[in-house]
Short mmCIF file of C-alpha atoms and ligand atoms in Angstrom, two decimals:
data_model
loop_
_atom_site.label_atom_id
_atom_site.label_comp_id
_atom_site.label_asym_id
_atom_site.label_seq_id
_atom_site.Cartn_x
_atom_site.Cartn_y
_atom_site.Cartn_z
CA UNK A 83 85.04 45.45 55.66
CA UNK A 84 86.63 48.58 54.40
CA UNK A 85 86.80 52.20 55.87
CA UNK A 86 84.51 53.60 52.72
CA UNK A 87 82.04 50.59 53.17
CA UNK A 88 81.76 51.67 57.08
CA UNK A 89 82.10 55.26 56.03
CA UNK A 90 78.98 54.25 53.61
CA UNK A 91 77.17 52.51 55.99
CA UNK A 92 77.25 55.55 58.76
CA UNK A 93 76.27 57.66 56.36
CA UNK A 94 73.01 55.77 55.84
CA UNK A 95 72.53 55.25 59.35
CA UNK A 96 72.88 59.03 60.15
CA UNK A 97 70.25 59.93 56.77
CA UNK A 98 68.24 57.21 58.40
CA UNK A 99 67.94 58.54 62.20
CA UNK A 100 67.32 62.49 60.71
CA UNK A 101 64.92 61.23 58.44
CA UNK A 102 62.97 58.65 61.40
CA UNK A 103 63.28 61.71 63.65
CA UNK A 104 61.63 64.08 60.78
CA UNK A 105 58.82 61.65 60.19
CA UNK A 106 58.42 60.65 64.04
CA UNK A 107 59.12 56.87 63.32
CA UNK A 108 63.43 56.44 63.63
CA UNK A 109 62.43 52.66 63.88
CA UNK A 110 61.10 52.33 60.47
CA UNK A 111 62.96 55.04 59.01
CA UNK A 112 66.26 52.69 59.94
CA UNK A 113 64.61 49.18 58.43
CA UNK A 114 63.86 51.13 55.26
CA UNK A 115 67.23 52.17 54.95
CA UNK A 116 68.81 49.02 55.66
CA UNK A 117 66.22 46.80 53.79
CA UNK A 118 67.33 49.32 50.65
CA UNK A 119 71.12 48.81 51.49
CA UNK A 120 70.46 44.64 51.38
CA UNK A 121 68.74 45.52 47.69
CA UNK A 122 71.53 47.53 46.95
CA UNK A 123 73.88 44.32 47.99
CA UNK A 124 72.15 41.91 46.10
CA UNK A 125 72.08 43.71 42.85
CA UNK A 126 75.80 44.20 43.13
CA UNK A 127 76.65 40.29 43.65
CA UNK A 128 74.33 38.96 41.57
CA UNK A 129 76.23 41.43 39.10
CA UNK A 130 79.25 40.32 39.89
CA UNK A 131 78.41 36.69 39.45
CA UNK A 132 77.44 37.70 35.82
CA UNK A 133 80.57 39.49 35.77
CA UNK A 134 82.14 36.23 36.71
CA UNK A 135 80.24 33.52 34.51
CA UNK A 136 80.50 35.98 31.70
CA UNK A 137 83.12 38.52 31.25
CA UNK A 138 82.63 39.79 27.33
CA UNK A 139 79.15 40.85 27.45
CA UNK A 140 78.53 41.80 31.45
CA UNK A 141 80.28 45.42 32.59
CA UNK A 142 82.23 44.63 35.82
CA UNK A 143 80.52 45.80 39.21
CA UNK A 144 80.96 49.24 40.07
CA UNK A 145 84.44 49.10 41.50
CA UNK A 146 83.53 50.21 45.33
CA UNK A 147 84.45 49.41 48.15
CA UNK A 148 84.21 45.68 48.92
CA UNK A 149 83.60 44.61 45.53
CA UNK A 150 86.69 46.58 44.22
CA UNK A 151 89.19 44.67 46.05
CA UNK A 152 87.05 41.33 44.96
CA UNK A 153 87.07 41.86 41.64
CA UNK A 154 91.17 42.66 41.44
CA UNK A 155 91.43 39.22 43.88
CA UNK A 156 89.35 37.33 41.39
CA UNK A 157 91.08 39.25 38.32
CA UNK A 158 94.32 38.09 39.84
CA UNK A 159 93.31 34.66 40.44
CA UNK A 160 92.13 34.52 36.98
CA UNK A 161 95.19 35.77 35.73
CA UNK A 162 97.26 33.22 37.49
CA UNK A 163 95.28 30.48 36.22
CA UNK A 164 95.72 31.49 32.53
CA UNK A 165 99.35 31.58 33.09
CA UNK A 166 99.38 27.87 34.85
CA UNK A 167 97.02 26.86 32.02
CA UNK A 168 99.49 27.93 29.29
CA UNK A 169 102.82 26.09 30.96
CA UNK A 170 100.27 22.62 31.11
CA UNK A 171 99.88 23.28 27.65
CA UNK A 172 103.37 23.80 27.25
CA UNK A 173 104.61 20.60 29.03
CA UNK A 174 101.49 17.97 27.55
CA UNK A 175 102.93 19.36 23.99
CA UNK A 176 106.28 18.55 24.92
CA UNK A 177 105.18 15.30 26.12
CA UNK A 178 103.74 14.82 23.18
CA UNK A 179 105.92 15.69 20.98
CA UNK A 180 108.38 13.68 22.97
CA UNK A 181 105.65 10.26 22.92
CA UNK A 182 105.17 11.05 19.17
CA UNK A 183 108.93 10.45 18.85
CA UNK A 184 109.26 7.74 20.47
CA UNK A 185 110.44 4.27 18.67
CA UNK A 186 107.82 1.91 19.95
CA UNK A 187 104.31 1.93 19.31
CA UNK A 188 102.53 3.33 22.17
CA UNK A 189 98.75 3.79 22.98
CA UNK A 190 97.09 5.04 25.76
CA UNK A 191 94.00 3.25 26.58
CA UNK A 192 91.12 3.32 29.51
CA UNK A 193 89.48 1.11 31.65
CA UNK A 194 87.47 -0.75 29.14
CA UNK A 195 90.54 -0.93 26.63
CA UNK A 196 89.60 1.63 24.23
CA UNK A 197 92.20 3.83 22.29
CA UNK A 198 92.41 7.08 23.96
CA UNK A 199 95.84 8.59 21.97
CA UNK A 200 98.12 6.69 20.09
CA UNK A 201 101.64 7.76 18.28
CA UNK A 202 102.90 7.37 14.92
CA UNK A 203 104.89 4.31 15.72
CA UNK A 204 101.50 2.60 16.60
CA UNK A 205 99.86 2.84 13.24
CA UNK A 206 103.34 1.41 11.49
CA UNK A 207 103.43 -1.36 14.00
CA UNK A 208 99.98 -2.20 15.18
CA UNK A 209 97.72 -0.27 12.60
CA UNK A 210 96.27 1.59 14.70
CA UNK A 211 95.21 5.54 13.62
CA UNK A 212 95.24 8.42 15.77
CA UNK A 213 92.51 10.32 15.94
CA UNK A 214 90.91 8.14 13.42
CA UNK A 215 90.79 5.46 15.99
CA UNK A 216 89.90 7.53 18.86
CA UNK A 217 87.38 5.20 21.53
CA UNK A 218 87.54 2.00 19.52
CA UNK A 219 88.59 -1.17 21.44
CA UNK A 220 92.20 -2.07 20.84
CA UNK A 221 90.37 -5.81 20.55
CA UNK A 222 88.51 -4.68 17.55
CA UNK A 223 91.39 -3.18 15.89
CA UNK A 224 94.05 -5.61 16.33
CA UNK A 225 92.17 -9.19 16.29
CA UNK A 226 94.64 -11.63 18.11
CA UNK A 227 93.47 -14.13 20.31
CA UNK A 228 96.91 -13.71 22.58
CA UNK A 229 96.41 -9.78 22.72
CA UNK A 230 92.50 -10.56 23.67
CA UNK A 231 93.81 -12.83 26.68
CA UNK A 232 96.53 -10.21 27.87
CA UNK A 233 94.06 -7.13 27.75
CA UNK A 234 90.86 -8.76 29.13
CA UNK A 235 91.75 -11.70 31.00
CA UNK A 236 93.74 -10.79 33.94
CA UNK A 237 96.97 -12.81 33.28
CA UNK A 238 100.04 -13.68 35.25
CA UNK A 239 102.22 -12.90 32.46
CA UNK A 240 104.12 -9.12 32.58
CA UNK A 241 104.48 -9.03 28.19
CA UNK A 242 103.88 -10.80 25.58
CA UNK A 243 105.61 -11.52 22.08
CA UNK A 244 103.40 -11.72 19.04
CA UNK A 245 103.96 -11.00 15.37
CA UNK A 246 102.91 -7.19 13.95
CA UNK A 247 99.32 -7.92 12.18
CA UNK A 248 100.56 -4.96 10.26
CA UNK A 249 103.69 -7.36 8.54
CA UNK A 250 104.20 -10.98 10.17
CA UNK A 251 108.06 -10.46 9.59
CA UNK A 252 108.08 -7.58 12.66
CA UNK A 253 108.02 -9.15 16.21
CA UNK A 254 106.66 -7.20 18.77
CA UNK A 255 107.13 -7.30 22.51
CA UNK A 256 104.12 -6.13 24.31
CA UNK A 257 103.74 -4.53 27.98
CA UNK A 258 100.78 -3.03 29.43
CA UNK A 259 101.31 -0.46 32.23
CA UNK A 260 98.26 0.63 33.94
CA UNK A 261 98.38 4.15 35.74
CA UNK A 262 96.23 7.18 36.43
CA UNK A 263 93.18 6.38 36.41
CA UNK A 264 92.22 3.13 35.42
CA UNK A 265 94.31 4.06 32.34
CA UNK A 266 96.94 1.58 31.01
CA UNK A 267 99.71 2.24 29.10
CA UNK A 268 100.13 -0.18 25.86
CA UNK A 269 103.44 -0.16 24.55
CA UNK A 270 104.88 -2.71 21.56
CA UNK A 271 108.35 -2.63 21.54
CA UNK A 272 110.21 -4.04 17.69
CA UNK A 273 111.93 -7.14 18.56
CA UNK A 274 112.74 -8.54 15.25
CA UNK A 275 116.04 -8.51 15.79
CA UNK A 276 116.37 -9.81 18.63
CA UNK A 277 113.99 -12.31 17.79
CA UNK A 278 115.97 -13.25 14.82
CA UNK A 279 119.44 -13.42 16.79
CA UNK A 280 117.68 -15.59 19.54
CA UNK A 281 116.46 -17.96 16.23
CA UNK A 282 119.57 -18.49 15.29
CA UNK A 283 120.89 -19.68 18.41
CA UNK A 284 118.26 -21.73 18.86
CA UNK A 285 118.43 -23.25 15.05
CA UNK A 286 122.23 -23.73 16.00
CA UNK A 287 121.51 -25.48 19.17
CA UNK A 288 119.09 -27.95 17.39
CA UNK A 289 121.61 -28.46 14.12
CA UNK A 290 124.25 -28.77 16.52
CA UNK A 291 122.34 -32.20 18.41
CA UNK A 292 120.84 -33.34 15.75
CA UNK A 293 124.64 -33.66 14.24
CA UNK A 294 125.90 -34.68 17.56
CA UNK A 295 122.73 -37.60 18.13
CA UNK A 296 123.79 -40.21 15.73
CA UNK A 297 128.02 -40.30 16.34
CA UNK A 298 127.32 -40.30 20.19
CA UNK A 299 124.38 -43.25 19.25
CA UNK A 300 127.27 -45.02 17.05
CA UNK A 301 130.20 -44.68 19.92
CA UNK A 302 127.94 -45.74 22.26
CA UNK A 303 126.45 -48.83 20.72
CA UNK A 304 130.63 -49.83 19.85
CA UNK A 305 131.52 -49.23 23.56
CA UNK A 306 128.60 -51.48 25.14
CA UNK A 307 129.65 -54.15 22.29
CA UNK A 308 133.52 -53.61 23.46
CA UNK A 309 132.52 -54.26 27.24
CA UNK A 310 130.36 -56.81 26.74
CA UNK A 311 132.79 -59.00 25.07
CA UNK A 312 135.66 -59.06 27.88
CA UNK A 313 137.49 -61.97 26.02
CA UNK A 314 138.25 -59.44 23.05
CA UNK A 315 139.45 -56.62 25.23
CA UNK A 316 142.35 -56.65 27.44
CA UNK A 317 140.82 -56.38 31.35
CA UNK A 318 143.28 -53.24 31.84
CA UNK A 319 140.96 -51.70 29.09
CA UNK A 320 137.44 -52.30 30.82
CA UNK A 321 137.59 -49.18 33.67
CA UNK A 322 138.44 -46.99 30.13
CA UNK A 323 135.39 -48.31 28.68
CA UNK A 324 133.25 -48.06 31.21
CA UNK A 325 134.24 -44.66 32.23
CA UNK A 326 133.52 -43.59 28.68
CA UNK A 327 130.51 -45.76 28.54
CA UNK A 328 128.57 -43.48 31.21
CA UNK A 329 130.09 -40.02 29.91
CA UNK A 330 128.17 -40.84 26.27
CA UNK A 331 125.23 -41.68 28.01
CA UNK A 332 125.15 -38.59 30.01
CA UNK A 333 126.38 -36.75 26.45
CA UNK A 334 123.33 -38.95 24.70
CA UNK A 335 121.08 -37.12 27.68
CA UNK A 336 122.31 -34.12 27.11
CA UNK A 337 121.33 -34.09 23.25
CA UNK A 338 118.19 -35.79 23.90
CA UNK A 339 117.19 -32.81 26.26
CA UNK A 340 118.34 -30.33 24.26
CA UNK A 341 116.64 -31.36 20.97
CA UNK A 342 113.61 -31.73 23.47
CA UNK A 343 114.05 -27.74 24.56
CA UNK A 344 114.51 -27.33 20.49
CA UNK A 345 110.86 -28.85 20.28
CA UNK A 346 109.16 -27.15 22.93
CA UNK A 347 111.06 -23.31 21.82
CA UNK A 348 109.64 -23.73 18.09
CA UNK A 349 106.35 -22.62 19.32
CA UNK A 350 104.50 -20.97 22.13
CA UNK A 351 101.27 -22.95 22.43
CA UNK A 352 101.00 -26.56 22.65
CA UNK A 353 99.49 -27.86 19.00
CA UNK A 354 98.06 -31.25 20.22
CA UNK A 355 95.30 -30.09 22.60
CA UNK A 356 93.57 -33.33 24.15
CA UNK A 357 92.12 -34.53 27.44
CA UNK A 358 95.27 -35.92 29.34
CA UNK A 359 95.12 -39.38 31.62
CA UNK A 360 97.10 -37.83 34.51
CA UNK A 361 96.50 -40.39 37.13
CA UNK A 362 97.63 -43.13 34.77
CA UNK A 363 100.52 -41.28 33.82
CA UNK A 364 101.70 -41.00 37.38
CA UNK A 365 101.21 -44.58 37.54
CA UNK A 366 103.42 -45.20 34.89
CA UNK A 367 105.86 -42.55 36.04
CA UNK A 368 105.74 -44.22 39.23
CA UNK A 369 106.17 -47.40 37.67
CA UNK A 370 109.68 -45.89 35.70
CA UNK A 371 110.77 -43.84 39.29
CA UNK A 372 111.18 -47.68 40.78
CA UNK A 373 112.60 -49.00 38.33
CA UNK A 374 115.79 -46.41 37.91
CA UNK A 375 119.28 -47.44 39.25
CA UNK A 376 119.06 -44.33 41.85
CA UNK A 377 115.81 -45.97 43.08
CA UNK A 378 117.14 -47.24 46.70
CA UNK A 379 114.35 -48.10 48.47
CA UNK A 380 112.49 -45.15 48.29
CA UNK A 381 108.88 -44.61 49.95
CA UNK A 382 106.16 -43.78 48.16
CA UNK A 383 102.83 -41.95 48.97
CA UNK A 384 100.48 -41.50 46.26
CA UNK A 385 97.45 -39.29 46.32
CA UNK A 386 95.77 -39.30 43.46
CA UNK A 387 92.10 -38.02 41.81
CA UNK A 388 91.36 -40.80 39.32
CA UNK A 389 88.97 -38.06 37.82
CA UNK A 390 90.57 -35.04 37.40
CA UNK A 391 92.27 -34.86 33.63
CA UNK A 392 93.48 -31.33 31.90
CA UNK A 393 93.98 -30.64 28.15
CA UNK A 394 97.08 -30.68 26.87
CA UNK A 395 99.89 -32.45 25.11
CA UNK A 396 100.55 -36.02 26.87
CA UNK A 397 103.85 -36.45 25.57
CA UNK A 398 105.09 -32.92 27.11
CA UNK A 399 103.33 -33.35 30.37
CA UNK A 400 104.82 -36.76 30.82
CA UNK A 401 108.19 -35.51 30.07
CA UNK A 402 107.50 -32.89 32.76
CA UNK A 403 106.31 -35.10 35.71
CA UNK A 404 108.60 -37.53 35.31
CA UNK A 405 111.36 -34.89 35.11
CA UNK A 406 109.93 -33.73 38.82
CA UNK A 407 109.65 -37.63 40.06
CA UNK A 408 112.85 -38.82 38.78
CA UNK A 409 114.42 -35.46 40.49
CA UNK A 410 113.13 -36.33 43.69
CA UNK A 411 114.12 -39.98 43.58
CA UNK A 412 117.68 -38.38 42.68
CA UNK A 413 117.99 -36.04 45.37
CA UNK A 414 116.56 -37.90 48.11
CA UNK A 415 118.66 -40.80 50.06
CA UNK A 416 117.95 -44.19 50.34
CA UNK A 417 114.42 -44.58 52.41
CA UNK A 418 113.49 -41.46 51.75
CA UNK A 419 109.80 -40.67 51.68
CA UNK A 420 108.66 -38.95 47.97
CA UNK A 421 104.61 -37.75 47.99
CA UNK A 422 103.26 -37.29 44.79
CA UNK A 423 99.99 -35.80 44.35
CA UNK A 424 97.35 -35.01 41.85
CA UNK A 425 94.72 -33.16 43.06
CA UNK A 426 92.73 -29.57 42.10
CA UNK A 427 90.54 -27.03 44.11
CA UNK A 428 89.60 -23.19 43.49
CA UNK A 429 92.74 -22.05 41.95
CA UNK A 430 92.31 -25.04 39.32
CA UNK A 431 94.65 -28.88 39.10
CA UNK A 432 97.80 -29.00 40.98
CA UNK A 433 100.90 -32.03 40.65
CA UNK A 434 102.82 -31.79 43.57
CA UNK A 435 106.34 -33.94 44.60
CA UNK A 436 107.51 -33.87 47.57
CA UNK A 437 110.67 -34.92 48.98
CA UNK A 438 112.93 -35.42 52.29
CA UNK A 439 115.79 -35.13 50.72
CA UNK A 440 119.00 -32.71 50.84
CA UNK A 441 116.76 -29.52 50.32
CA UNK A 442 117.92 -26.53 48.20
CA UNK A 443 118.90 -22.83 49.69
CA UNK A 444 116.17 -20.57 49.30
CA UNK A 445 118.08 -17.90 47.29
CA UNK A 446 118.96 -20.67 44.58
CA UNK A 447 115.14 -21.96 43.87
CA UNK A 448 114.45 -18.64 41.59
CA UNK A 449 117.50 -20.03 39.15
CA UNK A 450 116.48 -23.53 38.86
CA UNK A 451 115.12 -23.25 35.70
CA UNK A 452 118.02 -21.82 33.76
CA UNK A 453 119.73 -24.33 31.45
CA UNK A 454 122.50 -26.26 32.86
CA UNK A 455 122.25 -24.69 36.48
CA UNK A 456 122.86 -27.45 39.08
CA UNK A 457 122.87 -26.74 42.66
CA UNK A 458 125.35 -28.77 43.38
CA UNK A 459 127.66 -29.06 40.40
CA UNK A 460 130.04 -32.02 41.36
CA UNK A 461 126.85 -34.34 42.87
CA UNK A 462 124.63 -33.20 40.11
CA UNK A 463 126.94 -34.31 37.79
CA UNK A 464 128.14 -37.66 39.31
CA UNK A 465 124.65 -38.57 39.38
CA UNK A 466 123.90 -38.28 35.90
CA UNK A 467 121.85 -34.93 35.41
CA UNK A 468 121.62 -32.61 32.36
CA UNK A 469 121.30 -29.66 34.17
CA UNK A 470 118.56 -29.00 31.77
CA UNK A 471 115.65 -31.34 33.30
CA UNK A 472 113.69 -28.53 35.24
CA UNK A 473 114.16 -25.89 31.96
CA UNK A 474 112.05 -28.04 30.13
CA UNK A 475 109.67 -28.56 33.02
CA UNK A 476 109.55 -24.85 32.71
CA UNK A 477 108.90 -24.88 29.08
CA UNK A 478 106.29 -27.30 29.00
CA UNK A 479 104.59 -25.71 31.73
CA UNK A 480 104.11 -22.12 30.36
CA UNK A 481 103.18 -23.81 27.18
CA UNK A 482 100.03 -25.28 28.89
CA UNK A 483 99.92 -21.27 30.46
CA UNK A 484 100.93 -23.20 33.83
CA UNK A 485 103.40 -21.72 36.57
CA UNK A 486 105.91 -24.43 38.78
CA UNK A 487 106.04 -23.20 42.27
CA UNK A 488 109.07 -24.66 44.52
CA UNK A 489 109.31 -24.28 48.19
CA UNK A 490 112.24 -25.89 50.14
CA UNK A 491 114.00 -25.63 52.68
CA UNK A 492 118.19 -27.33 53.37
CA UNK A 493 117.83 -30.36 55.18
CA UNK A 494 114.31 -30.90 55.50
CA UNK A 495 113.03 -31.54 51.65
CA UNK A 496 111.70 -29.96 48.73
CA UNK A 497 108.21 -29.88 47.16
CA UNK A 498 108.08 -28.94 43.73
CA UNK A 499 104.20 -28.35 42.46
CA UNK A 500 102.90 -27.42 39.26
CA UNK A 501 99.60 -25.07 39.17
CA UNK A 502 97.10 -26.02 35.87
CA UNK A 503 94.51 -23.03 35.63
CA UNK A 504 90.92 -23.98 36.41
CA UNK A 505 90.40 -23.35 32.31
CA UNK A 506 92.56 -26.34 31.50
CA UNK A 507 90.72 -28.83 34.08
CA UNK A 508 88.74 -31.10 31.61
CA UNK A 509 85.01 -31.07 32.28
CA UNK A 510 83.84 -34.24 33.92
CA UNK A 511 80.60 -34.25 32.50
CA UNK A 512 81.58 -33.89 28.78
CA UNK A 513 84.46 -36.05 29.28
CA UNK A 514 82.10 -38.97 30.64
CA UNK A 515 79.67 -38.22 28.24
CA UNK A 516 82.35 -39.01 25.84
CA UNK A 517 83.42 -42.62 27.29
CA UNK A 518 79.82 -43.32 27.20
CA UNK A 519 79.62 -42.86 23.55
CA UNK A 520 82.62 -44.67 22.97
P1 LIG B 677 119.61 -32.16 36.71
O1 LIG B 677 119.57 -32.93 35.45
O2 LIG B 677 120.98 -31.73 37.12
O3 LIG B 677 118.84 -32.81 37.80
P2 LIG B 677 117.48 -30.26 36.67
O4 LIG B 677 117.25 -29.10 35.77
O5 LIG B 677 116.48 -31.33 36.69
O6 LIG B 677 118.91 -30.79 36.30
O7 LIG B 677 117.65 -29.70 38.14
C1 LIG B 677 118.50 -28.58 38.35
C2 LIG B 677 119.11 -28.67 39.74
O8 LIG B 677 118.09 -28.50 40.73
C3 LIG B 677 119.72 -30.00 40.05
O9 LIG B 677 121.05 -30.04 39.60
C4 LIG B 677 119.64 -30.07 41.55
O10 LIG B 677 120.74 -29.41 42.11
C5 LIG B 677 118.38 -29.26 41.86
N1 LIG B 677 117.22 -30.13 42.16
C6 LIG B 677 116.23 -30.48 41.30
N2 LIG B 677 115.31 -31.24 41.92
C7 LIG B 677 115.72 -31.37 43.20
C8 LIG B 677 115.19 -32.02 44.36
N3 LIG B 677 114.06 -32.71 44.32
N4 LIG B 677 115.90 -31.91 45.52
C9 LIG B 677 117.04 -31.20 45.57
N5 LIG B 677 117.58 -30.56 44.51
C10 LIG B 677 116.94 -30.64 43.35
#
């Protein structure tokens, strides 16, 4: 309280006391005054508050006392606010300005995916029109099955390549961001060139086997015919041959398993949908895995659900497990134990090999799936491999929108699993339904 308020109030008091003393009653005299000094109060904040809610049209309090220093607090406060207010305004144009600008087509978009801002580079690479497009789902505006999987079904995968529906020539990368709150950040990022450069390669690749298949066929088929007939070849020739025999076949692999990668890179979704046999596959695989020249006696424990089948292609899928199987008969030692199982739960189908063989250090299981990376270089290589095996188990998988998981440890084995989502898992009643019919 201030020295003029308690100057005021005294005052009262004293008028108060003469005036209760005058009339006889000081007691009365006093609540009168006081109940007129609370009236007097009132008037002044509720005047205030007008003051407050409505500056233009309500006069400011009468600047005494108490309510002068409030009103230069609140003055001051307001003051400070306007000037904070103006630097936001500042710094979200800047941003703005600076988002505008920017190369790659950016929206912003809430929690149930519908445009809140977009820039300019969104309209020329997406179509979408800011403010025109202000709280319509990005869904609606760009109709792509991929984009409606990335935005509403909660997916594994961090971006997503898809062709502009503005002009199929651009190829867009796509990341979603989320931040704030429950915003997310959609940004498509021109990757045409990129795209294009990474086509070419490819194309090359594929020319370059396809040109390579039929001399390496040829050689080969003239250096099985040499060896075979020993009375035609001098003896001192045969180690020659055969030495060249096995480096063709592993050349004939390699070109086999590239042209194979060639396949599976043309495009991202498997064409051939269809409800695939696994157990008989494995069967078969199994069949193969005993019959191969590493094959030394190896154990094998299969678990298998005779019921469970997934869509997808057969021929990829087959290429895949056996890939896994014939790994594991590869890299495990004579008597080793291999588990293969087929089996599914919550989380949707799993095919899981397991191993006791050499193992492989944990901080080399993240590059296993990079063409031509071997481990073990010299073995990997004396035992036949392409190097490129678990790449197009890789492939094949995020083609059927799978994920490999590996867990091993040096020494002790390796289990290498592949995780179908629960989507893919074939339903057993329309699937029997179907035999019946047949
Ligand atoms: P490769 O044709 O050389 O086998 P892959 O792509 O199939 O090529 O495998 C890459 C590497 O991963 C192999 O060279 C090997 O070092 C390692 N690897 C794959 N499977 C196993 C396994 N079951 N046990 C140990 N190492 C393995």
């Amino acid at each position: 309280m201030l020295a003029s308020d308690i100057r005021r109030l005294c005052l009262i008091i004293g008028f108060a006391i003469i005036a209760g003393w005058a009339i006889g009653n000081i007691l009365l005299s006093l609540l009168v005054a006081v109940l007129l000094y609370c009236a007097w109060l009132h008037q002044q904040v509720g005047q205030l508050l007008r003051w407050i809610r409505d500056r233009k049209h309500t006069p400011a309090p009468e600047p005494r006392g108490v309510f002068e220093d409030l009103c230069r607090e609140l003055d001051y406060l307001r003051d400070r606010d306007k000037k904070r207010k103006k630097k936001l305004r500042a710094y979200l144009k800047q941003f703005q300005q600076a988002t505008r600008a920017l190369p790659d087509g950016t929206v912003v978009l809430d929690e149930l995916g519908s445009v809140k801002w977009a820039n300019k580079a969104a309209t020329a690479t997406l179509g979408i029109r800011w403010p025109d497009d202000n709280n319509q789902r990005i869904t609606n505006l760009v109709r792509m099955p991929e984009l409606v999987e990335f935005i509403d079904v909660a997916t594994k995968k961090s971006s997503i390549d898809v062709a502009s529906p503005v002009d199929p020539e651009i190829r867009l990368n796509i990341r979603l961001t989320p931040y704030g709150n429950n915003q997310r950040l959609f940004v498509a990022r021109d990757i045409t060139q990129l795209h294009r450069t990474d086509q070419i390669r490819s194309d090359f690749v594929a020319n370059v086997s396809h040109e390579l298949k039929t001399p390496i066929t040829v050689l080969r088929g003239y250096l099985e015919t040499m060896s075979s007939q020993q009375e035609l070849c001098p003896p001192a020739w045969q180690p020659g041959l055969e030495q060249m025999g096995n480096h063709v076949k592993r050349m004939q692999a390699v070109v086999e398993d590239l042209l194979t990668l060639s396949k599976l890179e043309q495009n991202d979704h498997v064409a051939d949908h269809a409800p695939v046999p696994v157990a008989e596959m494995i069967t078969d695989i199994h069949r193969q895995a005993q019959n191969l020249e590493d094959h030394s006696d190896h154990i094998f424990v299969l678990e298998i659900d005779t019921n469970l089948e997934i869509l997808g292609s057969s021929n990829e899928l087959f290429s895949c497990f056996s890939n896994l199987v014939f790994n594991a008969v590869q890299y495990t030692a004579a008597r080793g134990v291999i588990e293969i199982q087929w089996y599914r739960d919550e989380y949707g189908a799993h095919f899981s090999v397991k191993d006791n063989g050499k193992g492989i250090p944990v901080e080399k299981i993240p590059r296993l799936t990079e063409r031509f990376y071997r481990v073990d270089r010299s073995r990997a290589r004396a035992l036949g491999g392409t190097g490129l095996g678990l790449a197009i188990v890789n492939h094949v998988l995020s083609r059927h929108q799978a994920t490999l998981h590996v867990e091993s440890e040096v020494g002790l084995g390796s289990t290498f699993r592949c995780d179908f989502r629960p989507e893919s898992i074939v339903a057993a009643q329309v699937h029997d339904a179907e035999d019946q019919s047949a």
